[in-house]
Amino acid sequence: MLSRIAMVSVTAAATALPLGATGAVAEPPAAEPRLVPGTPCTTTAHACVSLSRNRAWLIRAGEVYYGEASALGGRPDSPTPVGTFHVTWKDQDHHSKEFDAPMPNSVFFTDTGVAFHQGSLTERSAGCLHLSKKSSEVFFGELKVGDEVQVVP
């Protein structure tokens, strides 16, 4: 015969789990990605841009491997969008039909034509991110279609 304390414990255990539950411990929620030291972006990014600092970085395995590069975004009337994107396509010798302008080393990451590319570091673009010649070559060479791009204010 079970003691009264044992019966209460067995009853409490039996009523604590919903019918069919196994009593297995639930997995803890996945940890949020951490920030890459020296950048405002998370470890899931392959490219990171800070519009307020006019800087960009390339990231691999959660660490900066290129940058801090100068990067100049769009004009106030045509700002660079903020958010998380993915590289959609690349064109080393792209020429904008809309602006009739060369865009060397273009790495597109929005469906509206926003890209990293070689451009002026003093004159703002129509939304793209201007990089120096050298930086645009590195970004073009290193970024692959599908790579995550994070753009922060």
Short mmCIF file of N, CA, C and O in Angstrom, two decimals, residues 74-80 99 124-127:
data_model
loop_
_atom_site.label_atom_id
_atom_site.label_comp_id
_atom_site.label_asym_id
_atom_site.label_seq_id
_atom_site.Cartn_x
_atom_site.Cartn_y
_atom_site.Cartn_z
N GLY A 74 22.48 56.06 -50.85
CA GLY A 74 21.63 56.89 -51.68
C GLY A 74 21.35 58.27 -51.13
O GLY A 74 21.55 58.55 -49.95
N ARG A 75 20.83 59.11 -52.02
CA ARG A 75 20.42 60.47 -51.67
C ARG A 75 19.18 60.43 -50.78
O ARG A 75 18.45 59.44 -50.77
N PRO A 76 18.89 61.52 -50.08
CA PRO A 76 17.68 61.57 -49.24
C PRO A 76 16.39 61.28 -50.02
O PRO A 76 15.48 60.66 -49.50
N ASP A 77 16.34 61.71 -51.29
CA ASP A 77 15.14 61.46 -52.10
C ASP A 77 15.13 60.07 -52.72
O ASP A 77 14.14 59.66 -53.32
N SER A 78 16.22 59.34 -52.56
CA SER A 78 16.34 57.99 -53.12
C SER A 78 17.25 57.16 -52.21
O SER A 78 18.33 56.73 -52.61
N PRO A 79 16.81 56.93 -50.97
CA PRO A 79 17.69 56.29 -49.98
C PRO A 79 17.95 54.81 -50.26
O PRO A 79 17.14 54.13 -50.91
N THR A 80 19.05 54.34 -49.76
CA THR A 80 19.36 52.91 -49.78
C THR A 80 18.42 52.23 -48.79
O THR A 80 18.30 52.69 -47.66
N PHE A 99 19.90 55.27 -65.80
CA PHE A 99 20.70 56.48 -65.57
C PHE A 99 21.79 56.67 -66.62
O PHE A 99 22.56 57.61 -66.53
N ARG A 124 26.35 61.08 -53.71
CA ARG A 124 25.42 60.00 -53.39
C ARG A 124 24.72 59.47 -54.63
O ARG A 124 24.56 60.18 -55.62
N SER A 125 24.26 58.23 -54.52
CA SER A 125 23.63 57.53 -55.64
C SER A 125 22.11 57.63 -55.58
O SER A 125 21.54 58.26 -54.70
N ALA A 126 21.47 56.92 -56.48
CA ALA A 126 20.01 56.81 -56.51
C ALA A 126 19.57 55.57 -55.74
O ALA A 126 18.59 54.93 -56.08
N GLY A 127 20.32 55.23 -54.69
CA GLY A 127 19.96 54.10 -53.83
C GLY A 127 21.02 53.04 -53.70
O GLY A 127 21.03 52.27 -52.75
#
